[in-house]
Structures are given as structure tokens and as C-alpha cells.
Amino acid sequence: MNPETEYHEGLEQLAQHYREILTLLGEDPEREGLEKTPMRVAKAMQVLTRGYQMDAHEVLRQALFKEDYSQMVIVKDIDFFSLCEHHMIPFYGKVHVAYIPNGYITGLSKIARVVDIYSHRLQVQERMTLQIKECIQQTLKPLGVMVVVEARHMCMQMRGVEKQNSITTTSDFCGAFNQAKTRQEFMNLIHNNKI
């Protein structure tokens, strides 16, 4: 799906619901500034939730290569944006992924694509972290996987406690990363200076 040109079924129905929401908020959806807003929001929501239309496992399988490399592979600082399922307000940040191959590797961009797919769904950070790890583990069957997500939540910044500088960190790991030494190596590598 090209997010700027392809939309799926239900677009007009979504737009109609947004017209009704504007009315319920006390606005006039027919006024000049809002006339096209319902369709714009409907299209934006289909783009922001396009991950429901994609299979992350298939993305990894499309670029699976036999390789004897058995050391840690890290893709860090993967930017992401998602929508909190509790308030449908954005949360955003970086994802760091490591895996230790067990005979197969995948294209590096495919790791970022997996992050993109799971982040483009209504989410909670904890579940997204787990889904990324499980997808890589189940598809590549590596010796271990670790995922760390660092995010700012607009639902905490714009409403509720209104804390502007808080960052939420989640992690999940399996296999070789059950060893503290391996986890520590990963953490050291993701927090080292940039290239």
C-alpha cells in the first residue's frame, strides 16, 4: 500500500463518522476550514493504521538469506510513530533491535519495516515491543532476539499528568539474551556514540 495514493475499503464511512464527530464537538463541518477535514482525517487514519494490512513475517521471509554469521546484528535508532490505543494520541521514539543469527539473516531494512508495520496499528508500547521480538524470533529462528523501545507519549504530555520530558523504556528478549552479559553488550552498543 502506497500511503499517499492507496486507501482501502471504508474510507467514505470513516469520513462520515468524522463529520459526525465534528458536529458533536460543536463545530460546523460545512464551514470552509472544515469542509475537507473529515476526508483528510479518514485518509490519515488509514495511513496511520496501515500496519493492519501488512504481514510482518512475510516481509522478513522475502529477504531471508543463508549465512554462517553468528555474532550480534544490531539495527538501532529506528524512528517510529504510533497511536496509543487508549486515547488515539501519538507516541513516538526509537526502537533498537538485535538478533544473533542461526544460519539465516534478513535484509537490514526489513527489521525497520517490521517496526513500521507494528507501530502503524493502535498500540501500547509494551505489546509493540513484544510483537517485534516475537516476529523476528518466529521467522528467523535466531539464537536470540532483544528489542528496546524508548518513547515519548503525547497522552502524558498533552493531557492527564502533562509531563513533557518523561520517556518510557520497554524491553523484551529471548534466547542468548537471557544471559546478562549478552544483554549488557547490546545495551552498551546501542548507547555508544553515533558513527
PDB file of C-alpha atoms in Angstrom:
ATOM      1  CA  MET A   1       0.000   0.000   0.000  1.00  0.00           C
ATOM      2  CA  ASN A   2       1.377   3.375  -1.014  1.00  0.00           C
ATOM      3  CA  PRO A   3       0.240   5.505   1.946  1.00  0.00           C
ATOM      4  CA  GLU A   4      -0.261   8.625  -0.141  1.00  0.00           C
ATOM      5  CA  THR A   5      -2.280   7.187  -3.032  1.00  0.00           C
ATOM      6  CA  GLU A   6      -3.932   3.913  -1.999  1.00  0.00           C
ATOM      7  CA  TYR A   7      -6.709   3.640   0.539  1.00  0.00           C
ATOM      8  CA  HIS A   8      -8.803   0.642   1.426  1.00  0.00           C
ATOM      9  CA  GLU A   9     -12.496  -0.003   1.832  1.00  0.00           C
ATOM     10  CA  GLY A  10     -14.415   2.073   4.353  1.00  0.00           C
ATOM     11  CA  LEU A  11     -12.830   5.455   3.595  1.00  0.00           C
ATOM     12  CA  GLU A  12     -16.123   7.276   2.956  1.00  0.00           C
ATOM     13  CA  GLN A  13     -17.702   5.701   6.052  1.00  0.00           C
ATOM     14  CA  LEU A  14     -14.768   6.894   8.165  1.00  0.00           C
ATOM     15  CA  ALA A  15     -15.138  10.398   6.732  1.00  0.00           C
ATOM     16  CA  GLN A  16     -18.859  10.391   7.574  1.00  0.00           C
ATOM     17  CA  HIS A  17     -18.081   9.434  11.180  1.00  0.00           C
ATOM     18  CA  TYR A  18     -15.580  12.293  11.423  1.00  0.00           C
ATOM     19  CA  ARG A  19     -18.256  14.692  10.104  1.00  0.00           C
ATOM     20  CA  GLU A  20     -20.499  13.494  12.940  1.00  0.00           C
ATOM     21  CA  ILE A  21     -17.684  13.880  15.471  1.00  0.00           C
ATOM     22  CA  LEU A  22     -17.110  17.479  14.380  1.00  0.00           C
ATOM     23  CA  THR A  23     -20.818  18.172  14.849  1.00  0.00           C
ATOM     24  CA  LEU A  24     -20.812  16.544  18.303  1.00  0.00           C
ATOM     25  CA  LEU A  25     -17.846  18.749  19.252  1.00  0.00           C
ATOM     26  CA  GLY A  26     -19.946  21.823  18.416  1.00  0.00           C
ATOM     27  CA  GLU A  27     -18.362  22.570  15.044  1.00  0.00           C
ATOM     28  CA  ASP A  28     -19.909  23.096  11.631  1.00  0.00           C
ATOM     29  CA  PRO A  29     -18.350  20.507   9.277  1.00  0.00           C
ATOM     30  CA  GLU A  30     -19.638  22.536   6.316  1.00  0.00           C
ATOM     31  CA  ARG A  31     -17.655  25.684   7.097  1.00  0.00           C
ATOM     32  CA  GLU A  32     -14.759  26.466   4.769  1.00  0.00           C
ATOM     33  CA  GLY A  33     -11.897  25.424   7.070  1.00  0.00           C
ATOM     34  CA  LEU A  34     -13.505  22.092   7.963  1.00  0.00           C
ATOM     35  CA  GLU A  35     -15.232  21.170   4.714  1.00  0.00           C
ATOM     36  CA  LYS A  36     -12.499  18.723   3.615  1.00  0.00           C
ATOM     37  CA  THR A  37     -11.319  17.774   7.114  1.00  0.00           C
ATOM     38  CA  PRO A  38     -13.420  14.593   7.543  1.00  0.00           C
ATOM     39  CA  MET A  39     -11.919  13.008   4.397  1.00  0.00           C
ATOM     40  CA  ARG A  40      -8.418  14.226   5.263  1.00  0.00           C
ATOM     41  CA  VAL A  41      -8.689  12.645   8.715  1.00  0.00           C
ATOM     42  CA  ALA A  42     -10.144   9.432   7.285  1.00  0.00           C
ATOM     43  CA  LYS A  43      -7.210   9.156   4.863  1.00  0.00           C
ATOM     44  CA  ALA A  44      -4.727   9.989   7.626  1.00  0.00           C
ATOM     45  CA  MET A  45      -6.178   7.287   9.879  1.00  0.00           C
ATOM     46  CA  GLN A  46      -5.879   4.683   7.136  1.00  0.00           C
ATOM     47  CA  VAL A  47      -2.217   5.665   6.671  1.00  0.00           C
ATOM     48  CA  LEU A  48      -1.522   5.721  10.431  1.00  0.00           C
ATOM     49  CA  THR A  49      -3.049   2.246  10.839  1.00  0.00           C
ATOM     50  CA  ARG A  50      -1.781   0.676   7.594  1.00  0.00           C
ATOM     51  CA  GLY A  51       0.044  -1.977   9.605  1.00  0.00           C
ATOM     52  CA  TYR A  52      -3.209  -3.943   9.842  1.00  0.00           C
ATOM     53  CA  GLN A  53      -2.978  -4.521   6.071  1.00  0.00           C
ATOM     54  CA  MET A  54       0.597  -5.920   6.215  1.00  0.00           C
ATOM     55  CA  ASP A  55       2.221  -9.187   7.313  1.00  0.00           C
ATOM     56  CA  ALA A  56       5.481  -8.545   9.172  1.00  0.00           C
ATOM     57  CA  HIS A  57       6.502 -12.220   8.989  1.00  0.00           C
ATOM     58  CA  GLU A  58       6.178 -12.174   5.207  1.00  0.00           C
ATOM     59  CA  VAL A  59       8.333  -9.042   4.984  1.00  0.00           C
ATOM     60  CA  LEU A  60      11.175 -10.889   6.755  1.00  0.00           C
ATOM     61  CA  ARG A  61      10.696 -14.062   4.689  1.00  0.00           C
ATOM     62  CA  GLN A  62      11.030 -12.053   1.446  1.00  0.00           C
ATOM     63  CA  ALA A  63      14.641 -11.218   2.319  1.00  0.00           C
ATOM     64  CA  LEU A  64      15.893 -14.336   4.078  1.00  0.00           C
ATOM     65  CA  PHE A  65      19.483 -15.289   3.252  1.00  0.00           C
ATOM     66  CA  LYS A  66      21.531 -18.286   4.321  1.00  0.00           C
ATOM     67  CA  GLU A  67      24.642 -17.024   6.101  1.00  0.00           C
ATOM     68  CA  ASP A  68      27.079 -18.519   8.621  1.00  0.00           C
ATOM     69  CA  TYR A  69      27.464 -15.275  10.569  1.00  0.00           C
ATOM     70  CA  SER A  70      26.670 -15.925  14.240  1.00  0.00           C
ATOM     71  CA  GLN A  71      27.512 -12.683  16.040  1.00  0.00           C
ATOM     72  CA  MET A  72      25.133  -9.963  17.142  1.00  0.00           C
ATOM     73  CA  VAL A  73      23.384  -7.939  14.420  1.00  0.00           C
ATOM     74  CA  ILE A  74      22.034  -4.604  15.682  1.00  0.00           C
ATOM     75  CA  VAL A  75      19.758  -2.126  13.964  1.00  0.00           C
ATOM     76  CA  LYS A  76      19.433   0.837  16.309  1.00  0.00           C
ATOM     77  CA  ASP A  77      17.734   4.217  16.350  1.00  0.00           C
ATOM     78  CA  ILE A  78      14.793   3.132  14.190  1.00  0.00           C
ATOM     79  CA  ASP A  79      12.391   6.074  14.339  1.00  0.00           C
ATOM     80  CA  PHE A  80       8.728   5.227  14.817  1.00  0.00           C
ATOM     81  CA  PHE A  81       5.359   6.899  15.339  1.00  0.00           C
ATOM     82  CA  SER A  82       2.317   5.090  16.664  1.00  0.00           C
ATOM     83  CA  LEU A  83      -1.129   5.781  18.099  1.00  0.00           C
ATOM     84  CA  CYS A  84      -1.888   4.894  21.701  1.00  0.00           C
ATOM     85  CA  GLU A  85      -4.940   2.659  21.710  1.00  0.00           C
ATOM     86  CA  HIS A  86      -6.263   4.262  24.898  1.00  0.00           C
ATOM     87  CA  HIS A  87      -6.625   7.834  23.588  1.00  0.00           C
ATOM     88  CA  MET A  88      -5.600   7.549  19.913  1.00  0.00           C
ATOM     89  CA  ILE A  89      -2.936  10.174  20.574  1.00  0.00           C
ATOM     90  CA  PRO A  90       0.580   9.656  19.146  1.00  0.00           C
ATOM     91  CA  PHE A  91       3.560   8.187  20.895  1.00  0.00           C
ATOM     92  CA  TYR A  92       6.911   8.219  19.172  1.00  0.00           C
ATOM     93  CA  GLY A  93      10.575   7.438  19.652  1.00  0.00           C
ATOM     94  CA  LYS A  94      13.239   4.923  18.717  1.00  0.00           C
ATOM     95  CA  VAL A  95      13.447   1.160  18.531  1.00  0.00           C
ATOM     96  CA  HIS A  96      16.703  -0.790  18.900  1.00  0.00           C
ATOM     97  CA  VAL A  97      16.763  -4.404  17.692  1.00  0.00           C
ATOM     98  CA  ALA A  98      19.439  -7.079  17.999  1.00  0.00           C
ATOM     99  CA  TYR A  99      19.449 -10.679  16.912  1.00  0.00           C
ATOM    100  CA  ILE A 100      22.063 -13.412  16.765  1.00  0.00           C
ATOM    101  CA  PRO A 101      21.684 -15.358  13.505  1.00  0.00           C
ATOM    102  CA  ASN A 102      21.363 -19.125  13.459  1.00  0.00           C
ATOM    103  CA  GLY A 103      22.106 -19.868   9.804  1.00  0.00           C
ATOM    104  CA  TYR A 104      19.926 -17.117   8.310  1.00  0.00           C
ATOM    105  CA  ILE A 105      19.975 -13.339   8.189  1.00  0.00           C
ATOM    106  CA  THR A 106      17.472 -10.870   6.761  1.00  0.00           C
ATOM    107  CA  GLY A 107      17.842  -7.594   4.912  1.00  0.00           C
ATOM    108  CA  LEU A 108      18.574  -4.825   7.413  1.00  0.00           C
ATOM    109  CA  SER A 109      15.790  -2.622   6.064  1.00  0.00           C
ATOM    110  CA  LYS A 110      13.350  -5.441   6.802  1.00  0.00           C
ATOM    111  CA  ILE A 111      13.953  -5.029  10.540  1.00  0.00           C
ATOM    112  CA  ALA A 112      12.915  -1.373  10.223  1.00  0.00           C
ATOM    113  CA  ARG A 113       9.911  -2.458   8.133  1.00  0.00           C
ATOM    114  CA  VAL A 114       8.789  -4.825  10.923  1.00  0.00           C
ATOM    115  CA  VAL A 115       8.921  -1.891  13.364  1.00  0.00           C
ATOM    116  CA  ASP A 116       6.914   0.188  10.877  1.00  0.00           C
ATOM    117  CA  ILE A 117       4.218  -2.467  10.498  1.00  0.00           C
ATOM    118  CA  TYR A 118       3.619  -2.955  14.224  1.00  0.00           C
ATOM    119  CA  SER A 119       3.822   0.761  15.006  1.00  0.00           C
ATOM    120  CA  HIS A 120       1.183   1.518  12.360  1.00  0.00           C
ATOM    121  CA  ARG A 121      -1.558  -0.095  14.438  1.00  0.00           C
ATOM    122  CA  LEU A 122      -3.395   1.080  17.527  1.00  0.00           C
ATOM    123  CA  GLN A 123      -0.840   0.120  20.152  1.00  0.00           C
ATOM    124  CA  VAL A 124       0.562   0.097  23.623  1.00  0.00           C
ATOM    125  CA  GLN A 125       4.344   0.284  23.824  1.00  0.00           C
ATOM    126  CA  GLU A 126       4.654  -2.932  25.809  1.00  0.00           C
ATOM    127  CA  ARG A 127       2.757  -5.005  23.223  1.00  0.00           C
ATOM    128  CA  MET A 128       4.596  -3.424  20.295  1.00  0.00           C
ATOM    129  CA  THR A 129       7.929  -4.364  21.905  1.00  0.00           C
ATOM    130  CA  LEU A 130       6.774  -7.970  22.331  1.00  0.00           C
ATOM    131  CA  GLN A 131       5.337  -8.210  18.792  1.00  0.00           C
ATOM    132  CA  ILE A 132       8.577  -7.032  17.166  1.00  0.00           C
ATOM    133  CA  LYS A 133      10.606  -9.542  19.195  1.00  0.00           C
ATOM    134  CA  GLU A 134       8.223 -12.437  18.527  1.00  0.00           C
ATOM    135  CA  CYS A 135       8.052 -11.741  14.788  1.00  0.00           C
ATOM    136  CA  ILE A 136      11.834 -11.827  14.435  1.00  0.00           C
ATOM    137  CA  GLN A 137      12.148 -14.888  16.696  1.00  0.00           C
ATOM    138  CA  GLN A 138       9.427 -16.889  14.929  1.00  0.00           C
ATOM    139  CA  THR A 139      10.516 -16.001  11.392  1.00  0.00           C
ATOM    140  CA  LEU A 140      14.328 -16.015  11.557  1.00  0.00           C
ATOM    141  CA  LYS A 141      14.643 -18.553  14.400  1.00  0.00           C
ATOM    142  CA  PRO A 142      17.868 -16.873  15.592  1.00  0.00           C
ATOM    143  CA  LEU A 143      19.899 -17.797  18.672  1.00  0.00           C
ATOM    144  CA  GLY A 144      18.333 -14.796  20.418  1.00  0.00           C
ATOM    145  CA  VAL A 145      16.496 -11.517  19.936  1.00  0.00           C
ATOM    146  CA  MET A 146      16.342  -8.336  22.027  1.00  0.00           C
ATOM    147  CA  VAL A 147      14.207  -5.262  21.439  1.00  0.00           C
ATOM    148  CA  VAL A 148      14.365  -1.956  23.346  1.00  0.00           C
ATOM    149  CA  VAL A 149      11.831   0.813  22.718  1.00  0.00           C
ATOM    150  CA  GLU A 150      12.262   4.363  24.022  1.00  0.00           C
ATOM    151  CA  ALA A 151       9.244   6.617  23.540  1.00  0.00           C
ATOM    152  CA  ARG A 152       7.514   9.855  24.421  1.00  0.00           C
ATOM    153  CA  HIS A 153       3.757   9.625  24.859  1.00  0.00           C
ATOM    154  CA  MET A 154       1.662  12.610  23.835  1.00  0.00           C
ATOM    155  CA  CYS A 155      -1.163  11.313  26.050  1.00  0.00           C
ATOM    156  CA  MET A 156       1.141  12.071  29.007  1.00  0.00           C
ATOM    157  CA  GLN A 157       2.322  15.380  27.537  1.00  0.00           C
ATOM    158  CA  MET A 158      -0.941  16.893  26.249  1.00  0.00           C
ATOM    159  CA  ARG A 159      -3.442  15.596  28.802  1.00  0.00           C
ATOM    160  CA  GLY A 160      -3.548  13.834  32.159  1.00  0.00           C
ATOM    161  CA  VAL A 161      -0.324  14.447  34.097  1.00  0.00           C
ATOM    162  CA  GLU A 162       1.088  16.777  31.378  1.00  0.00           C
ATOM    163  CA  LYS A 163       4.721  15.737  31.905  1.00  0.00           C
ATOM    164  CA  GLN A 164       6.738  16.991  28.950  1.00  0.00           C
ATOM    165  CA  ASN A 165      10.080  15.261  29.423  1.00  0.00           C
ATOM    166  CA  SER A 166       9.224  11.737  30.508  1.00  0.00           C
ATOM    167  CA  ILE A 167      10.488   8.847  28.399  1.00  0.00           C
ATOM    168  CA  THR A 168       9.139   5.312  28.673  1.00  0.00           C
ATOM    169  CA  THR A 169      11.541   2.436  28.009  1.00  0.00           C
ATOM    170  CA  THR A 170      10.440  -1.143  27.400  1.00  0.00           C
ATOM    171  CA  SER A 171      12.474  -4.209  26.515  1.00  0.00           C
ATOM    172  CA  ASP A 172      11.913  -7.828  25.665  1.00  0.00           C
ATOM    173  CA  PHE A 173      14.403 -10.588  24.905  1.00  0.00           C
ATOM    174  CA  CYS A 174      14.816 -14.317  24.481  1.00  0.00           C
ATOM    175  CA  GLY A 175      17.416 -16.979  23.758  1.00  0.00           C
ATOM    176  CA  ALA A 176      21.046 -15.873  24.087  1.00  0.00           C
ATOM    177  CA  PHE A 177      19.869 -12.536  25.518  1.00  0.00           C
ATOM    178  CA  ASN A 178      18.717 -14.323  28.662  1.00  0.00           C
ATOM    179  CA  GLN A 179      22.395 -14.034  29.666  1.00  0.00           C
ATOM    180  CA  ALA A 180      23.063 -10.740  31.440  1.00  0.00           C
ATOM    181  CA  LYS A 181      26.435 -10.384  29.703  1.00  0.00           C
ATOM    182  CA  THR A 182      24.851 -10.527  26.226  1.00  0.00           C
ATOM    183  CA  ARG A 183      22.124  -8.059  27.200  1.00  0.00           C
ATOM    184  CA  GLN A 184      24.758  -5.701  28.609  1.00  0.00           C
ATOM    185  CA  GLU A 185      26.793  -5.878  25.394  1.00  0.00           C
ATOM    186  CA  PHE A 186      23.695  -4.874  23.422  1.00  0.00           C
ATOM    187  CA  MET A 187      22.869  -2.005  25.796  1.00  0.00           C
ATOM    188  CA  ASN A 188      26.449  -0.720  25.606  1.00  0.00           C
ATOM    189  CA  LEU A 189      26.405  -0.835  21.817  1.00  0.00           C
ATOM    190  CA  ILE A 190      23.093   0.999  21.398  1.00  0.00           C
ATOM    191  CA  HIS A 191      24.160   3.803  23.735  1.00  0.00           C
ATOM    192  CA  ASN A 192      27.588   4.336  22.156  1.00  0.00           C
ATOM    193  CA  ASN A 193      28.196   7.492  20.161  1.00  0.00           C
ATOM    194  CA  LYS A 194      26.959   7.781  16.601  1.00  0.00           C
ATOM    195  CA  ILE A 195      29.147   6.901  13.623  1.00  0.00           C
TER     196      ILE A 195
END
